[in-house]
PDB file of N, CA, C and O in Angstrom:
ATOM      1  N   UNK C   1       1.053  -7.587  11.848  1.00 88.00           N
ATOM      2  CA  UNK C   1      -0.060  -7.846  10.954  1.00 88.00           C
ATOM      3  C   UNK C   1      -0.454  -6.577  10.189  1.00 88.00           C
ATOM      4  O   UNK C   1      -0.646  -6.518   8.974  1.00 88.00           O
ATOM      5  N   UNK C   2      -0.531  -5.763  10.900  1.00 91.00           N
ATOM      6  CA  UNK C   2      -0.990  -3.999  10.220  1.00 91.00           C
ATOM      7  C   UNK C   2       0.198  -3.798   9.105  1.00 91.00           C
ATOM      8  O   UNK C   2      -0.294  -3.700   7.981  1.00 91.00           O
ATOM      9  N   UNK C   3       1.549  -3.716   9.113  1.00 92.00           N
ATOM     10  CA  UNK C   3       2.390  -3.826   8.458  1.00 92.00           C
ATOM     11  C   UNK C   3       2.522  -4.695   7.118  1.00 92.00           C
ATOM     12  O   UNK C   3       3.174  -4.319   6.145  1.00 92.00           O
ATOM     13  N   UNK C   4       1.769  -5.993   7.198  1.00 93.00           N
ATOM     14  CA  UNK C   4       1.641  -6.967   5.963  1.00 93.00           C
ATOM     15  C   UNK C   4       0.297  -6.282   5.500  1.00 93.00           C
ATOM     16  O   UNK C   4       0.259  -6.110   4.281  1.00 93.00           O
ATOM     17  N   UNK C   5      -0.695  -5.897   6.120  1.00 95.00           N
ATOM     18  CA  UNK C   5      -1.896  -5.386   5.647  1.00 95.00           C
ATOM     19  C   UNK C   5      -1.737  -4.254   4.502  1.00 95.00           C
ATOM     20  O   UNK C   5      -2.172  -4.310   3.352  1.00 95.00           O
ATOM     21  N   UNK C   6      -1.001  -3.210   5.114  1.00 95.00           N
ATOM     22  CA  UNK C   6      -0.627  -2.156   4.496  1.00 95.00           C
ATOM     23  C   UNK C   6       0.379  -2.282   3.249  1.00 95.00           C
ATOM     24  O   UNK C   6       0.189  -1.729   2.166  1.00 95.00           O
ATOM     25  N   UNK C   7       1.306  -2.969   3.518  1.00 95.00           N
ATOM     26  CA  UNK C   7       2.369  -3.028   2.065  1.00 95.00           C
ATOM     27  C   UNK C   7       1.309  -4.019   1.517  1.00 95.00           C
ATOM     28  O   UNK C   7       1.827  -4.598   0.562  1.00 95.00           O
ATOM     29  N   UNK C   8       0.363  -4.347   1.668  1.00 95.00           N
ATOM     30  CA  UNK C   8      -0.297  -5.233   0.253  1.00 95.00           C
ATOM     31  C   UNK C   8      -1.135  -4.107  -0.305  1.00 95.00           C
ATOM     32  O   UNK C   8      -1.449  -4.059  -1.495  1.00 95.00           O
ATOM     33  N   UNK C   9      -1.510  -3.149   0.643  1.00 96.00           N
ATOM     34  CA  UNK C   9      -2.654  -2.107  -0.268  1.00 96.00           C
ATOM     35  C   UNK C   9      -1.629  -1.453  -1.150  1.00 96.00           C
ATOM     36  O   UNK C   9      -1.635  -1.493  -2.380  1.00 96.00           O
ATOM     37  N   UNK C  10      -0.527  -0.694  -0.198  1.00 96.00           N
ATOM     38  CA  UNK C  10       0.314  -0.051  -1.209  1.00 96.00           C
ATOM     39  C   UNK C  10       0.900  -0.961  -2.691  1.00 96.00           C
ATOM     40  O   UNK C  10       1.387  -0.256  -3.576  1.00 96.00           O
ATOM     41  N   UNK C  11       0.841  -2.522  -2.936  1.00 96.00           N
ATOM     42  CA  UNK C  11       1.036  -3.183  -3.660  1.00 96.00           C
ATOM     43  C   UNK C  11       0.081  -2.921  -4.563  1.00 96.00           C
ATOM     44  O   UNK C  11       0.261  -2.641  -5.748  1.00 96.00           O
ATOM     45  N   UNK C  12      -0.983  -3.020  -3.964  1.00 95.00           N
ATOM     46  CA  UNK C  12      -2.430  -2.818  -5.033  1.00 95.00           C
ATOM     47  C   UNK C  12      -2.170  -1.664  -5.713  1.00 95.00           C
ATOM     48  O   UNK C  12      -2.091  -1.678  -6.941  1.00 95.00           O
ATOM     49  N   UNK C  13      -1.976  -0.316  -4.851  1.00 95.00           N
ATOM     50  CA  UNK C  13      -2.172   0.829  -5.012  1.00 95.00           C
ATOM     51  C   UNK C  13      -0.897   0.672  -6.238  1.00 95.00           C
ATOM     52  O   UNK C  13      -1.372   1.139  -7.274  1.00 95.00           O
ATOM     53  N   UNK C  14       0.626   0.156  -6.500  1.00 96.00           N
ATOM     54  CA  UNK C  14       1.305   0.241  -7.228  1.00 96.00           C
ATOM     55  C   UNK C  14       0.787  -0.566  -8.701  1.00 96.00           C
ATOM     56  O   UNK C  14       1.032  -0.066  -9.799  1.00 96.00           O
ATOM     57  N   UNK C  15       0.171  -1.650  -8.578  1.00 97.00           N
ATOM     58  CA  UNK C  15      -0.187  -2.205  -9.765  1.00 97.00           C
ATOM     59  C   UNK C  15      -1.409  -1.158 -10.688  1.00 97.00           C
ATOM     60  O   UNK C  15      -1.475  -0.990 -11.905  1.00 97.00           O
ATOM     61  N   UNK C  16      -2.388  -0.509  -9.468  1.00 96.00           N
ATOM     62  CA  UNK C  16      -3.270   0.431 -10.162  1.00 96.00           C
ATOM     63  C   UNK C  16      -2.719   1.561 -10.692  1.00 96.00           C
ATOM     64  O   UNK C  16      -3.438   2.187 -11.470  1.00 96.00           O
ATOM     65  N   UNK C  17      -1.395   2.069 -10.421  1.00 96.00           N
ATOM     66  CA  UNK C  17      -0.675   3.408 -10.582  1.00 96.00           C
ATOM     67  C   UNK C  17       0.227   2.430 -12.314  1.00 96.00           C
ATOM     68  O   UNK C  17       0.285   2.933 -13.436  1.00 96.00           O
ATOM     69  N   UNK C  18       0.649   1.343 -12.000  1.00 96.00           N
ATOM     70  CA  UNK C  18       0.993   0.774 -13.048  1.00 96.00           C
ATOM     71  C   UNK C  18       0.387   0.648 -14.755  1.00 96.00           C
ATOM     72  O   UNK C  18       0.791   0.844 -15.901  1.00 96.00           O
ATOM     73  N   UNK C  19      -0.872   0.175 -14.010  1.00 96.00           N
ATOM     74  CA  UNK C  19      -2.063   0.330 -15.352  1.00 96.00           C
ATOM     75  C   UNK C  19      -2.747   1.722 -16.206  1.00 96.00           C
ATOM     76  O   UNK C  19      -3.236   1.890 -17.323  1.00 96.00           O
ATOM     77  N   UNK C  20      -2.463   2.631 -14.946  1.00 95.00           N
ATOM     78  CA  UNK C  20      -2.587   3.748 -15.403  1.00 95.00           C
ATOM     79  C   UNK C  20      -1.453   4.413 -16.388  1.00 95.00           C
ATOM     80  O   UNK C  20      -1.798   4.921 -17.455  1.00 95.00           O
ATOM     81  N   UNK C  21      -0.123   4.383 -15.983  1.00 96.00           N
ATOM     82  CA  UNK C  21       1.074   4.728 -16.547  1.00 96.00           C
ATOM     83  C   UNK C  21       0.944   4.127 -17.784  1.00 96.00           C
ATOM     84  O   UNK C  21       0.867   4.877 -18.758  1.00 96.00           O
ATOM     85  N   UNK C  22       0.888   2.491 -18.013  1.00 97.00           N
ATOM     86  CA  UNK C  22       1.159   1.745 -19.079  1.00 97.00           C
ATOM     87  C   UNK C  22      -0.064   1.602 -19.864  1.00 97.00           C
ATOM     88  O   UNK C  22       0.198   1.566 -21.066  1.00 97.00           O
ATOM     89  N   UNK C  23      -1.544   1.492 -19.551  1.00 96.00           N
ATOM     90  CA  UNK C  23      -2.308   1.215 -20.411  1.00 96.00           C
ATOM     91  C   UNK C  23      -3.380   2.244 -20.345  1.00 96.00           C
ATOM     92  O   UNK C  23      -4.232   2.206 -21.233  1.00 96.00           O
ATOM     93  N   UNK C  24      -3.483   3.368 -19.214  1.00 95.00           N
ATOM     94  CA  UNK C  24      -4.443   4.256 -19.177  1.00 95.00           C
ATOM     95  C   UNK C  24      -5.439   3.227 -18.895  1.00 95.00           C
ATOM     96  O   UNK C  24      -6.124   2.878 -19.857  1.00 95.00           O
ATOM     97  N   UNK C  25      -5.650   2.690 -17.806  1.00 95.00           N
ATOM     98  CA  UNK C  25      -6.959   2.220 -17.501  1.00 95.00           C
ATOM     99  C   UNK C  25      -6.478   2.388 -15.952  1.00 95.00           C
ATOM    100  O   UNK C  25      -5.309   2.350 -15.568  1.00 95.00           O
ATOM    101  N   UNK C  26      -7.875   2.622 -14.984  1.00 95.00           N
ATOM    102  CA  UNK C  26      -7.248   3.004 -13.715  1.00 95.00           C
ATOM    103  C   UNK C  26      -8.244   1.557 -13.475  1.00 95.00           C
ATOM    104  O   UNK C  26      -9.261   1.253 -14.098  1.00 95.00           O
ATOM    105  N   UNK C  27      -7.632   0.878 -12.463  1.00 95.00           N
ATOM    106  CA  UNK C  27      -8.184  -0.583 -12.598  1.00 95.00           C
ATOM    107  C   UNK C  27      -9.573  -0.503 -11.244  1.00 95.00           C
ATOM    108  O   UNK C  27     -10.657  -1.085 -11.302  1.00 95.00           O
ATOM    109  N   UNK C  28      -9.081   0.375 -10.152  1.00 94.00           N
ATOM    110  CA  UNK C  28      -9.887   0.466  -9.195  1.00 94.00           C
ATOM    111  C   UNK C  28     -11.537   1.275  -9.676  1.00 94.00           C
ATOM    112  O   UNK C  28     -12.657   0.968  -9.267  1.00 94.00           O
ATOM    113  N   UNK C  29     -11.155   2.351 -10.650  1.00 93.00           N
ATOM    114  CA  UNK C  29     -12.265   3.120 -10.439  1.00 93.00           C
ATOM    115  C   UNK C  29     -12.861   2.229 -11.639  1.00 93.00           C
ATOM    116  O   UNK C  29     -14.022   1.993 -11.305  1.00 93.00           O
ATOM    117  N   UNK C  30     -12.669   1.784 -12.557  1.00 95.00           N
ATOM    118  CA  UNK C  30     -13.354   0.615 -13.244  1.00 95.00           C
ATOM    119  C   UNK C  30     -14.367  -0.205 -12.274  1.00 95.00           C
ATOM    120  O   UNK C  30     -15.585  -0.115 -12.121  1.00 95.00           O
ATOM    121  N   UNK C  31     -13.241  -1.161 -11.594  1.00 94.00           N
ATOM    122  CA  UNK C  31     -14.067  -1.795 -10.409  1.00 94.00           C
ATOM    123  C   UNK C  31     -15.139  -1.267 -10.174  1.00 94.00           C
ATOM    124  O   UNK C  31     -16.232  -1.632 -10.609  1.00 94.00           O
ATOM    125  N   UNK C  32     -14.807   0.081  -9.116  1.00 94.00           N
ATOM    126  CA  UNK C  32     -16.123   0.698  -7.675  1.00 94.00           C
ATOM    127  C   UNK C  32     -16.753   1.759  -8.479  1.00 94.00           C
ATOM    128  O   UNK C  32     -17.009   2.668  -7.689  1.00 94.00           O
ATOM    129  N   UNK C  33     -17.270   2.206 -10.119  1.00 91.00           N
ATOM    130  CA  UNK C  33     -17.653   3.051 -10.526  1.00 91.00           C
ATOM    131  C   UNK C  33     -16.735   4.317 -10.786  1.00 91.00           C
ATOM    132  O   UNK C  33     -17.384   5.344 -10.587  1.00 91.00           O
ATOM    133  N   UNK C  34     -15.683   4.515 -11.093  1.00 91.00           N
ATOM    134  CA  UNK C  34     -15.730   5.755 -11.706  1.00 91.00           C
ATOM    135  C   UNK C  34     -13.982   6.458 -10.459  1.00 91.00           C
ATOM    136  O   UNK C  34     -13.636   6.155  -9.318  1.00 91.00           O
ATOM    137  N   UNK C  35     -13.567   7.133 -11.189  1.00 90.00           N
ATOM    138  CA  UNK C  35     -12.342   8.186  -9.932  1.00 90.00           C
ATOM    139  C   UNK C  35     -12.852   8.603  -8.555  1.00 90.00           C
ATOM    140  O   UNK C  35     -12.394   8.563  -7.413  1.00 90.00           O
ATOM    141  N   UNK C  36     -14.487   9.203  -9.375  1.00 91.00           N
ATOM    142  CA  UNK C  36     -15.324  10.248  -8.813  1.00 91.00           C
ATOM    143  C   UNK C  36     -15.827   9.471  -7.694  1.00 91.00           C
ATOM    144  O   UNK C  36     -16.123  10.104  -6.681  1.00 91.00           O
ATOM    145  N   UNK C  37     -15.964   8.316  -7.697  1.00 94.00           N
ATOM    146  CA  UNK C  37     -17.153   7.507  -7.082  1.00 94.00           C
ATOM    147  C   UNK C  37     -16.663   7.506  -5.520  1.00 94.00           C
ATOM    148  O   UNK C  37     -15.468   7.547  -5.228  1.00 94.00           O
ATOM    149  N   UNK C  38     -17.733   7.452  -4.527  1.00 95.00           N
ATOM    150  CA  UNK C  38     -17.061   7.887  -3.154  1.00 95.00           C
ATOM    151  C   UNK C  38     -16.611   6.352  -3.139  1.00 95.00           C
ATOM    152  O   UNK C  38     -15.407   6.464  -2.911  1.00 95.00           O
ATOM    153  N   UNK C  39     -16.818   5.278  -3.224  1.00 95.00           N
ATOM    154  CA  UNK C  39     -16.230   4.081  -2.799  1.00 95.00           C
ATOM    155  C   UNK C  39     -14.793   3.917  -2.847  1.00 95.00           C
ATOM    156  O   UNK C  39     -13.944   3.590  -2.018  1.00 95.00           O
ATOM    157  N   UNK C  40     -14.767   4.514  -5.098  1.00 94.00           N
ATOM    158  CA  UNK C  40     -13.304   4.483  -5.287  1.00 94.00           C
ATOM    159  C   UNK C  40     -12.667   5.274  -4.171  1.00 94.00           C
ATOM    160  O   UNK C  40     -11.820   4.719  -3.471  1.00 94.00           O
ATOM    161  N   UNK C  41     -13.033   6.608  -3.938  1.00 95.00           N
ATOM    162  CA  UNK C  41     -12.463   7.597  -3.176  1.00 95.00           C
ATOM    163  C   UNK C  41     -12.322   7.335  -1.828  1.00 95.00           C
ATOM    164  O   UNK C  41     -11.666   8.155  -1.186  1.00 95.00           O
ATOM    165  N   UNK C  42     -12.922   6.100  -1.080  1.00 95.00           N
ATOM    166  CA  UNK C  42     -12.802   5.506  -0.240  1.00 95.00           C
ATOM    167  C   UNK C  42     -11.172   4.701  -0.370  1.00 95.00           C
ATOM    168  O   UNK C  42     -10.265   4.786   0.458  1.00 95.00           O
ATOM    169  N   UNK C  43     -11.162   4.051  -1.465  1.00 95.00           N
ATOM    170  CA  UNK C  43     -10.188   3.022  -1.133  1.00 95.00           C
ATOM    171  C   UNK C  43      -9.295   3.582  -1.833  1.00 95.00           C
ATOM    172  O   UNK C  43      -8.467   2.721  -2.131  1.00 95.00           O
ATOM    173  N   UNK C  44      -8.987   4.699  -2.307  1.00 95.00           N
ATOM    174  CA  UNK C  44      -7.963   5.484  -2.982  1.00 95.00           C
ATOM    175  C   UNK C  44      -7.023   6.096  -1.464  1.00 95.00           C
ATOM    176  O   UNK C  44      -5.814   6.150  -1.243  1.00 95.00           O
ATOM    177  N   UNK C  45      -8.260   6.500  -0.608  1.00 96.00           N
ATOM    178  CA  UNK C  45      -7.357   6.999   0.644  1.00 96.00           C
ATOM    179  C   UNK C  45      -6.871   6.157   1.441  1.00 96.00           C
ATOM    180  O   UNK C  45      -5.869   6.379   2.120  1.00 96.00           O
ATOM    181  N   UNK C  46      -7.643   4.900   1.454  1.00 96.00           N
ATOM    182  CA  UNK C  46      -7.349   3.960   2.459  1.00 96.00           C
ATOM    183  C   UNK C  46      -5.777   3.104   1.572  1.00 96.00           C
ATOM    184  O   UNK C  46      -5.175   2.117   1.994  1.00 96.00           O
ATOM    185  N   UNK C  47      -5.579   3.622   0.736  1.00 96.00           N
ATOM    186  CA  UNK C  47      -4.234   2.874  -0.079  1.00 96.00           C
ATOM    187  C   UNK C  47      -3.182   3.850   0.110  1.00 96.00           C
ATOM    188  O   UNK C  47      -1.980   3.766   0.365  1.00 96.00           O
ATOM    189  N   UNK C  48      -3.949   4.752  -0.083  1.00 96.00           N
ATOM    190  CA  UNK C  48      -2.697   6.315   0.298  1.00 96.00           C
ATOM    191  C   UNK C  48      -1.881   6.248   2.014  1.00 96.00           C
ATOM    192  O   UNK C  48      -0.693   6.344   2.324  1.00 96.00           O
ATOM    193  N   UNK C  49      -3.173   6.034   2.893  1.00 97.00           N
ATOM    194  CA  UNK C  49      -3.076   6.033   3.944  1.00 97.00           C
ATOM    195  C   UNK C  49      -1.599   4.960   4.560  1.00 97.00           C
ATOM    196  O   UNK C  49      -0.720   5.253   5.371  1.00 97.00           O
ATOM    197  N   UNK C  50      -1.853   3.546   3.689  1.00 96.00           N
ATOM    198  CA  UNK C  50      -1.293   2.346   3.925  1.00 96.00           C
ATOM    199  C   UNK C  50       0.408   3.034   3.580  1.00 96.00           C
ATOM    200  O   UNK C  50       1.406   2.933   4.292  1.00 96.00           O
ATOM    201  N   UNK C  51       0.290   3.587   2.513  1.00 95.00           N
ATOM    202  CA  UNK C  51       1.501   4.120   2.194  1.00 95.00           C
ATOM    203  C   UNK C  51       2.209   4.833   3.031  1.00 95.00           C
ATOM    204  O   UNK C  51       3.423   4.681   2.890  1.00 95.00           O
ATOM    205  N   UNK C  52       1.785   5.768   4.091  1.00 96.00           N
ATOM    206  CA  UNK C  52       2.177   6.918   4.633  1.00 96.00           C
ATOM    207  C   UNK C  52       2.723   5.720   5.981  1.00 96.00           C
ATOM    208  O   UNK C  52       3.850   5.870   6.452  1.00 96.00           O
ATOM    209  N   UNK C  53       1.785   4.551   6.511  1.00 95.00           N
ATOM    210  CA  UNK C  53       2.204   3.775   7.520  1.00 95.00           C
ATOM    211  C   UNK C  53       3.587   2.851   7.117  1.00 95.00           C
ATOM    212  O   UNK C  53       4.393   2.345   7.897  1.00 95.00           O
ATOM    213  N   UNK C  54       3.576   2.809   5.634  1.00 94.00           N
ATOM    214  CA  UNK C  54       4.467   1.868   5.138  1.00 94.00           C
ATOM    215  C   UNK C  54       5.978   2.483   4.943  1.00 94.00           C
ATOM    216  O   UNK C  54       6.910   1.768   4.575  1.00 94.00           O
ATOM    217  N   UNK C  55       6.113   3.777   5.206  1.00 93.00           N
ATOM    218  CA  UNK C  55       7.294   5.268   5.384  1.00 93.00           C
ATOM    219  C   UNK C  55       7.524   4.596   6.556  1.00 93.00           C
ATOM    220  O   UNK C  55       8.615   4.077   6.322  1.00 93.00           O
ATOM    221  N   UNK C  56       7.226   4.282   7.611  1.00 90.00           N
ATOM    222  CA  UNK C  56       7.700   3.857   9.253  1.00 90.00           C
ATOM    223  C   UNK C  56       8.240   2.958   8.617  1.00 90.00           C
ATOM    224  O   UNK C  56       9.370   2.894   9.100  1.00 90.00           O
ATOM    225  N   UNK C  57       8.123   1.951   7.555  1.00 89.00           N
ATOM    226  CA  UNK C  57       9.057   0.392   7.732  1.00 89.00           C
ATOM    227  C   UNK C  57      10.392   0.733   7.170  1.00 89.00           C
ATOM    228  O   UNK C  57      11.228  -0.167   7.249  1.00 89.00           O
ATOM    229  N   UNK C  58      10.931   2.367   6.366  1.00 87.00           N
ATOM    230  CA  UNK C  58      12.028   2.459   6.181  1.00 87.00           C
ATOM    231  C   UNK C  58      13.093   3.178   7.632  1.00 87.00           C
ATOM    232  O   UNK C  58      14.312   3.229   7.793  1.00 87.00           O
ATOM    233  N   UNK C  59      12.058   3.590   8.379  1.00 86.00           N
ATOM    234  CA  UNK C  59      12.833   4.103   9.798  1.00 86.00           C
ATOM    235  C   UNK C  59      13.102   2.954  11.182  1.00 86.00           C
ATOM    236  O   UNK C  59      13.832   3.222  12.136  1.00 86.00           O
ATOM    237  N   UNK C  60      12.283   1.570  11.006  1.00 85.00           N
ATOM    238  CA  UNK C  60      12.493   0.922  12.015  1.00 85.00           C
ATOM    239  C   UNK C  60      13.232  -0.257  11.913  1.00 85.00           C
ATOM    240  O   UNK C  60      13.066  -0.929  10.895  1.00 85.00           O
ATOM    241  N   UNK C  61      14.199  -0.732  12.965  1.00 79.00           N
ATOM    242  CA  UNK C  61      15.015  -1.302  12.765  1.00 79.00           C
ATOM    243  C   UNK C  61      14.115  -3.095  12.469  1.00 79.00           C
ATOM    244  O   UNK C  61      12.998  -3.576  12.658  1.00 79.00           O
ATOM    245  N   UNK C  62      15.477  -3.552  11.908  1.00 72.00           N
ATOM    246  CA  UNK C  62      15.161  -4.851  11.164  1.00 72.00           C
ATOM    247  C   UNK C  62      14.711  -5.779  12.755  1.00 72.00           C
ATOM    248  O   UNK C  62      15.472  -5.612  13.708  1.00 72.00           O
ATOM    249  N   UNK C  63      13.611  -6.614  12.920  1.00 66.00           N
ATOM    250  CA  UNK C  63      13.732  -7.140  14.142  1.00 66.00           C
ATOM    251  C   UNK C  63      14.354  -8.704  13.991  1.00 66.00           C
ATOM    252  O   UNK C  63      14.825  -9.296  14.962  1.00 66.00           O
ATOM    253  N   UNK C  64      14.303  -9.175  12.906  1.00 58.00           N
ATOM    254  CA  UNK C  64      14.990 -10.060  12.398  1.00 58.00           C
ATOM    255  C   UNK C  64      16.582 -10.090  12.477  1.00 58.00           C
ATOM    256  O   UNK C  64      17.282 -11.082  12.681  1.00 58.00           O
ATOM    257  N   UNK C  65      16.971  -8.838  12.278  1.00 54.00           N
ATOM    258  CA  UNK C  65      18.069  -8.966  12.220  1.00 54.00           C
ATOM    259  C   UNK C  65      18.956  -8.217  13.635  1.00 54.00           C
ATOM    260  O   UNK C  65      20.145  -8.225  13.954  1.00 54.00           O
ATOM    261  N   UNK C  66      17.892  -7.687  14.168  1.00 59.00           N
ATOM    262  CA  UNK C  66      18.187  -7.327  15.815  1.00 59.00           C
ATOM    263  C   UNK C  66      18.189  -8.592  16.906  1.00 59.00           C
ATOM    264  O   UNK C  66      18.612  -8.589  18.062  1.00 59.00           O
ATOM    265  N   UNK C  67      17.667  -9.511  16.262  1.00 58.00           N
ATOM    266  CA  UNK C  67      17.255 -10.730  17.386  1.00 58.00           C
ATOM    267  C   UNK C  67      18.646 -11.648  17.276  1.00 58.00           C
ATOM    268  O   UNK C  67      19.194 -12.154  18.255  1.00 58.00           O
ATOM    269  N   UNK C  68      19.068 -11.755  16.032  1.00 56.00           N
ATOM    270  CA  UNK C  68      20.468 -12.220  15.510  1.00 56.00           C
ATOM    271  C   UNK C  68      21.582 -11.458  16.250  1.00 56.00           C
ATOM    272  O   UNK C  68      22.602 -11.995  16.681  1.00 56.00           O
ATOM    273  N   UNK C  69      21.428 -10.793  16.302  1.00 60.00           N
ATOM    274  CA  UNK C  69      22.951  -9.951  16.850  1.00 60.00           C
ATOM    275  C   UNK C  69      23.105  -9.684  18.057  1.00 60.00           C
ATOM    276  O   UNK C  69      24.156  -9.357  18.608  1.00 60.00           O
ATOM    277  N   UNK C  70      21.470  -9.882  18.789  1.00 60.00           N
ATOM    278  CA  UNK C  70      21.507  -9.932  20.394  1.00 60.00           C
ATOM    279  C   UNK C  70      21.895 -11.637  20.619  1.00 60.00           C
ATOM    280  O   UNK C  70      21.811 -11.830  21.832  1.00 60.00           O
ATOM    281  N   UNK C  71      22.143 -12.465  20.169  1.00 58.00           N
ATOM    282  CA  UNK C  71      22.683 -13.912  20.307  1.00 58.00           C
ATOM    283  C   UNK C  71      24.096 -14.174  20.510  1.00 58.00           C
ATOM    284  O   UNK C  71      24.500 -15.332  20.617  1.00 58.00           O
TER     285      UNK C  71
END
Protein backbone atom coordinates (compact mmCIF):
# COMPACT_ATOMS: atom_id res chain seq x y z
CA UNK A 1 0.00 0.00 0.00
CA UNK A 2 2.92 2.59 0.98
CA UNK A 3 4.41 1.75 -2.43
CA UNK A 4 1.03 2.67 -4.52
CA UNK A 5 0.81 5.70 -2.10
CA UNK A 6 4.13 6.97 -2.98
CA UNK A 7 4.45 6.40 -6.88
CA UNK A 8 1.10 8.42 -7.02
CA UNK A 9 2.76 11.47 -5.14
CA UNK A 10 5.83 11.07 -7.24
CA UNK A 11 3.12 11.05 -10.24
CA UNK A 12 1.74 14.27 -8.93
CA UNK A 13 5.10 15.54 -8.20
CA UNK A 14 5.91 14.64 -12.19
CA UNK A 15 2.80 16.32 -13.67
CA UNK A 16 3.72 19.55 -11.35
CA UNK A 17 7.48 19.39 -12.60
CA UNK A 18 5.64 18.98 -16.10
CA UNK A 19 3.63 22.27 -15.93
CA UNK A 20 6.42 23.98 -14.81
CA UNK A 21 8.82 22.86 -17.76
CA UNK A 22 5.95 23.35 -20.37
CA UNK A 23 3.78 26.19 -19.25
CA UNK A 24 5.65 27.88 -16.25
CA UNK A 25 2.89 27.51 -13.90
CA UNK A 26 3.84 25.44 -10.77
CA UNK A 27 0.36 23.85 -10.22
CA UNK A 28 0.87 23.02 -6.39
CA UNK A 29 2.03 26.39 -5.14
CA UNK A 30 -0.97 27.98 -7.09
CA UNK A 31 -3.14 25.55 -5.14
CA UNK A 32 -1.57 25.96 -1.23
CA UNK A 33 -0.46 29.77 -1.76
CA UNK A 34 2.68 30.44 -3.21
CA UNK A 35 6.54 28.09 -3.50
CA UNK A 36 7.15 30.00 -0.28
CA UNK A 37 4.07 28.89 1.50
CA UNK A 38 4.86 26.32 4.39
CA UNK A 39 1.89 24.06 3.20
CA UNK A 40 3.30 24.09 -0.39
CA UNK A 41 6.66 23.36 1.36
CA UNK A 42 4.96 20.76 3.21
CA UNK A 43 3.84 18.76 0.29
CA UNK A 44 6.83 19.60 -1.89
CA UNK A 45 8.82 17.36 0.73
CA UNK A 46 6.32 14.93 1.31
CA UNK A 47 6.49 14.29 -2.79
CA UNK A 48 10.28 14.43 -2.68
CA UNK A 49 10.23 12.09 0.15
CA UNK A 50 7.76 9.54 -1.89
CA UNK A 51 10.41 9.67 -4.52
CA UNK A 52 13.45 8.70 -2.50
CA UNK A 53 10.97 5.49 -1.17
CA UNK A 54 10.05 4.95 -4.81
CA UNK A 55 14.36 4.36 -5.63
CA UNK A 56 13.70 0.94 -3.41
CA UNK A 57 11.07 -0.24 -6.22
CA UNK A 58 14.08 -0.23 -8.76
CA UNK A 59 16.28 -2.53 -6.24
CA UNK A 60 13.53 -5.07 -5.17
CA UNK A 61 12.77 -8.02 -6.78
CA UNK A 62 9.52 -8.43 -8.89
CA UNK A 63 7.16 -10.46 -6.35
CA UNK A 64 4.95 -11.21 -9.13
CA UNK A 65 7.29 -12.57 -10.97
CA UNK A 66 9.17 -14.43 -8.03
CA UNK A 67 5.89 -16.26 -7.10
CA UNK A 68 5.82 -17.57 -10.89
CA UNK A 69 9.09 -19.13 -10.96
CA UNK A 70 8.82 -20.62 -7.45
CA UNK A 71 5.81 -22.86 -9.22
Amino acid sequence: MLDRIALILVIIGAINWGSIGLFQFDIVGAIFGGQTALLSRIIFTVVALAGIWCISLLFRRNEVLAKESDE
